[in-house]
PDB file of C-alpha atoms in Angstrom:
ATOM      1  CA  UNK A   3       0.000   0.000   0.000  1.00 48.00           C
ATOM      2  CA  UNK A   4       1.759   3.185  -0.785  1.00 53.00           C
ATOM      3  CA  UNK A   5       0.112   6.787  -0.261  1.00 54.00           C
ATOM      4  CA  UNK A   6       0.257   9.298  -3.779  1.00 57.00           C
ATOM      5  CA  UNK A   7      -0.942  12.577  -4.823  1.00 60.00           C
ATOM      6  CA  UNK A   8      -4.648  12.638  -5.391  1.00 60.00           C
ATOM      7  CA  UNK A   9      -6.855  15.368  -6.680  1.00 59.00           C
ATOM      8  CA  UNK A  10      -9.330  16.935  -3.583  1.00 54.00           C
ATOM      9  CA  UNK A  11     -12.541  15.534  -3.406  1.00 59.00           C
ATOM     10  CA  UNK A  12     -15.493  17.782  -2.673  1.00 59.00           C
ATOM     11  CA  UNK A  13     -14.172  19.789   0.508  1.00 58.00           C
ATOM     12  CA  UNK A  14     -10.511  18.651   0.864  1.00 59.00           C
ATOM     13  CA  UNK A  15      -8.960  21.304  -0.424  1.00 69.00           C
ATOM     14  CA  UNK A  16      -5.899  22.634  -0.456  1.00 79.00           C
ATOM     15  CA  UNK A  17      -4.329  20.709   3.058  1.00 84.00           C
ATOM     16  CA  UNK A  18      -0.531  20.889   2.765  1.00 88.00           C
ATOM     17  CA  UNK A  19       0.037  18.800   6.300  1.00 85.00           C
ATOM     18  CA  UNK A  20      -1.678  16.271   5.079  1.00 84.00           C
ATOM     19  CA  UNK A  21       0.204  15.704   2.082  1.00 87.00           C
ATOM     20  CA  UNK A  22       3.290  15.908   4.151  1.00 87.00           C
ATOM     21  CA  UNK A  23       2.628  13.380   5.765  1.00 82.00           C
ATOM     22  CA  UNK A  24       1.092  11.364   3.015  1.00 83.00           C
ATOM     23  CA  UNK A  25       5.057  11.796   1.202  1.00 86.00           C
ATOM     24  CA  UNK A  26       7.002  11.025   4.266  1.00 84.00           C
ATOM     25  CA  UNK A  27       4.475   7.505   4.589  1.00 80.00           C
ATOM     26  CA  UNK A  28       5.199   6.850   1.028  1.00 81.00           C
ATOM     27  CA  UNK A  29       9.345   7.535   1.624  1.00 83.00           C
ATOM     28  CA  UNK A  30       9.024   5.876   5.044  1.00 77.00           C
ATOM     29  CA  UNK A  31       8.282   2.385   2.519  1.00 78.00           C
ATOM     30  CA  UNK A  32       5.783  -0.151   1.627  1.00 79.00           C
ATOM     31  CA  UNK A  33       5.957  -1.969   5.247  1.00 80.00           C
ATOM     32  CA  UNK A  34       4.759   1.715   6.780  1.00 80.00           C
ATOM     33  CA  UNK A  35       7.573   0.546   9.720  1.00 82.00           C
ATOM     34  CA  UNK A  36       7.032   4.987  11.132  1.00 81.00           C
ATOM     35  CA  UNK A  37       3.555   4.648  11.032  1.00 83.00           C
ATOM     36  CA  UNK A  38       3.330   1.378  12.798  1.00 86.00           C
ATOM     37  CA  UNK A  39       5.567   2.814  15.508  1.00 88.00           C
ATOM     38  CA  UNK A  40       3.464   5.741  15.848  1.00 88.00           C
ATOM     39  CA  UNK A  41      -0.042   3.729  15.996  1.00 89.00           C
ATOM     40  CA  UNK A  42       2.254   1.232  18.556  1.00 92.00           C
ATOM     41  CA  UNK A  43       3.193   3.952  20.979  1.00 93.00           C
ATOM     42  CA  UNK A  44      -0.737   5.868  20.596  1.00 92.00           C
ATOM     43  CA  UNK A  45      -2.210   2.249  21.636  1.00 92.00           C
ATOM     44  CA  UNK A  46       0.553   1.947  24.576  1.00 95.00           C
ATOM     45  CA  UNK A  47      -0.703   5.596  25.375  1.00 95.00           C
ATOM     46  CA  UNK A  48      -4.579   4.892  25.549  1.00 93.00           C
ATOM     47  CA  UNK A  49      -3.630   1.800  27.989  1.00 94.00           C
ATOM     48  CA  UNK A  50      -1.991   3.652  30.044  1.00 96.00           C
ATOM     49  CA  UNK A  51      -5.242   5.790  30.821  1.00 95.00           C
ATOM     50  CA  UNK A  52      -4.007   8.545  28.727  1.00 94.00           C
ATOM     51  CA  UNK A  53      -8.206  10.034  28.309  1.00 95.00           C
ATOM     52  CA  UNK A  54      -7.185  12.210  24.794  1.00 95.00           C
ATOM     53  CA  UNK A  55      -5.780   9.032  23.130  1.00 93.00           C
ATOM     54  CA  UNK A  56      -8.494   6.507  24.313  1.00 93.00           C
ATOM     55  CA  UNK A  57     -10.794   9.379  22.964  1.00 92.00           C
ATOM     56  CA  UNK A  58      -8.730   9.807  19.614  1.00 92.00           C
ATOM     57  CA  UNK A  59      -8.539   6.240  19.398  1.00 90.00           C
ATOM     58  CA  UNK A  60     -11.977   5.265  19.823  1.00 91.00           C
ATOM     59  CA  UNK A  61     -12.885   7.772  17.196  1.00 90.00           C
ATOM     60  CA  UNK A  62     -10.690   6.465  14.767  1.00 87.00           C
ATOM     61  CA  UNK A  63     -12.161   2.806  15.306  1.00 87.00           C
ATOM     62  CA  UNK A  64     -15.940   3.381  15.744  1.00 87.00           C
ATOM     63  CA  UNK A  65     -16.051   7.258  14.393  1.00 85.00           C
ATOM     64  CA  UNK A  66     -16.902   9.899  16.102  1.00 84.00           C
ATOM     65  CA  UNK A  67     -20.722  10.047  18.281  1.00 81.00           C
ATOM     66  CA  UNK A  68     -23.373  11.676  15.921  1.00 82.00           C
ATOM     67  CA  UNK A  69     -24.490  15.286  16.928  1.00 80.00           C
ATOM     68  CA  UNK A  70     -27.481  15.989  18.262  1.00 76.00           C
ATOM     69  CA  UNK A  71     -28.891  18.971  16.479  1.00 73.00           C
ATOM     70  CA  UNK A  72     -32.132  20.907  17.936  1.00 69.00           C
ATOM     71  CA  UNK A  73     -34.587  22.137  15.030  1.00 64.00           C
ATOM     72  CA  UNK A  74     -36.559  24.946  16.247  1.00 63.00           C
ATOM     73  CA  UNK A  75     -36.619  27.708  19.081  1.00 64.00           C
ATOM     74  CA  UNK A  76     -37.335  27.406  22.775  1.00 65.00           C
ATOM     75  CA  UNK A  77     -40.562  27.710  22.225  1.00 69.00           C
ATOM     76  CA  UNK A  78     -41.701  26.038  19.504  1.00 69.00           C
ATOM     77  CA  UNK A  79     -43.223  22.034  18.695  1.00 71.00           C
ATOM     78  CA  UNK A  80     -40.552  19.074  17.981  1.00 68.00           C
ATOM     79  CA  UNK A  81     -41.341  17.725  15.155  1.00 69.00           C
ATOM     80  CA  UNK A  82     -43.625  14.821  15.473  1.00 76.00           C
ATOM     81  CA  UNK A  83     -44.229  13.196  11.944  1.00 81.00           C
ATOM     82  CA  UNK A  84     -42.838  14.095   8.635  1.00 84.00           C
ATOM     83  CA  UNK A  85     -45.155  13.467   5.424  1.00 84.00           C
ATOM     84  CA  UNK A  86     -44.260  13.171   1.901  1.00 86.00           C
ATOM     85  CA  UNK A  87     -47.019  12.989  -0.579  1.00 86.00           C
ATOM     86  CA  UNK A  88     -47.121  12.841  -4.266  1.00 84.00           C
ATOM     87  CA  UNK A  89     -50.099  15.229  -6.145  1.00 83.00           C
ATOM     88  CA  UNK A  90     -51.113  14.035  -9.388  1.00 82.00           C
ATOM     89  CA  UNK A  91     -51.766  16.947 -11.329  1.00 81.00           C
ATOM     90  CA  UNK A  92     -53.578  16.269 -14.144  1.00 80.00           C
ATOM     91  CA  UNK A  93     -52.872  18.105 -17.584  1.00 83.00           C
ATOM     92  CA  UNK A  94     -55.019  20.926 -18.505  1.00 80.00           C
ATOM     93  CA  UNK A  95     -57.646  19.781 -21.325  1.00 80.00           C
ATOM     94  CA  UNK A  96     -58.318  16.992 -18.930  1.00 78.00           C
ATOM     95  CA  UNK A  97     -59.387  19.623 -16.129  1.00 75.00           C
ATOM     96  CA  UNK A  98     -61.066  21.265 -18.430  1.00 73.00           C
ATOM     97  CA  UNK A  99     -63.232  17.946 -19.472  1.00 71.00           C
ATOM     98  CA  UNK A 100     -63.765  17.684 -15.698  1.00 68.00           C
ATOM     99  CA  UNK A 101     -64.653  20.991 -15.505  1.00 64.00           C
ATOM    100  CA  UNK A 102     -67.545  20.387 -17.953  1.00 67.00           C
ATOM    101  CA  UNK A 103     -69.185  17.210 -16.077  1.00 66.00           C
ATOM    102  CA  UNK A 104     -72.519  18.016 -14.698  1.00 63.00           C
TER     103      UNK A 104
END
């Protein structure tokens, strides 16, 4: 597995440390021996209680917790029940024949 230059993809842009450290992996070799040293000592780190690297860690394996957002002010209803409906809307000489029916 070896790390090259890619184009952005919708909002990576322009991140220079990343691509840093996306060259050095790729100089560093195909068995990635610096970034299994670094991934060694942030385990070693998150055993020893260290709370940022458990945290870091845990988001890396199971991604980070969704966000909660709030729609709405203080004030106002949750929302309760979303509906989607589909109108036929029939073309105009036919509302016109309907229209016409006694």
């Amino acid at each position: 597995m070896s790390y090259v230059n890619r184009p952005p993809r919708g909002q990576q842009r322009d991140k220079p440390y990343r691509e840093a450290l996306r060259m050095e992996l790729a100089a560093a070799g195909e068995d990635m021996k610096k970034l299994r040293e670094i991934a060694r000592t942030h385990i070693e780190k998150a055993a020893a209680g260290d709370m940022q690297a458990i945290k870091e860690l845990a988001d890396r394996l199971d991604g980070r917790p969704a966000q909660m957002l709030e729609h709405g002010g203080p004030d106002s209803e949750p929302i309760t029940k979303i509906v989607r409906e589909i109108v036929y809307m029939p073309p105009p000489d036919e509302i016109e024949s309907i229209e016409d029916m006694p």
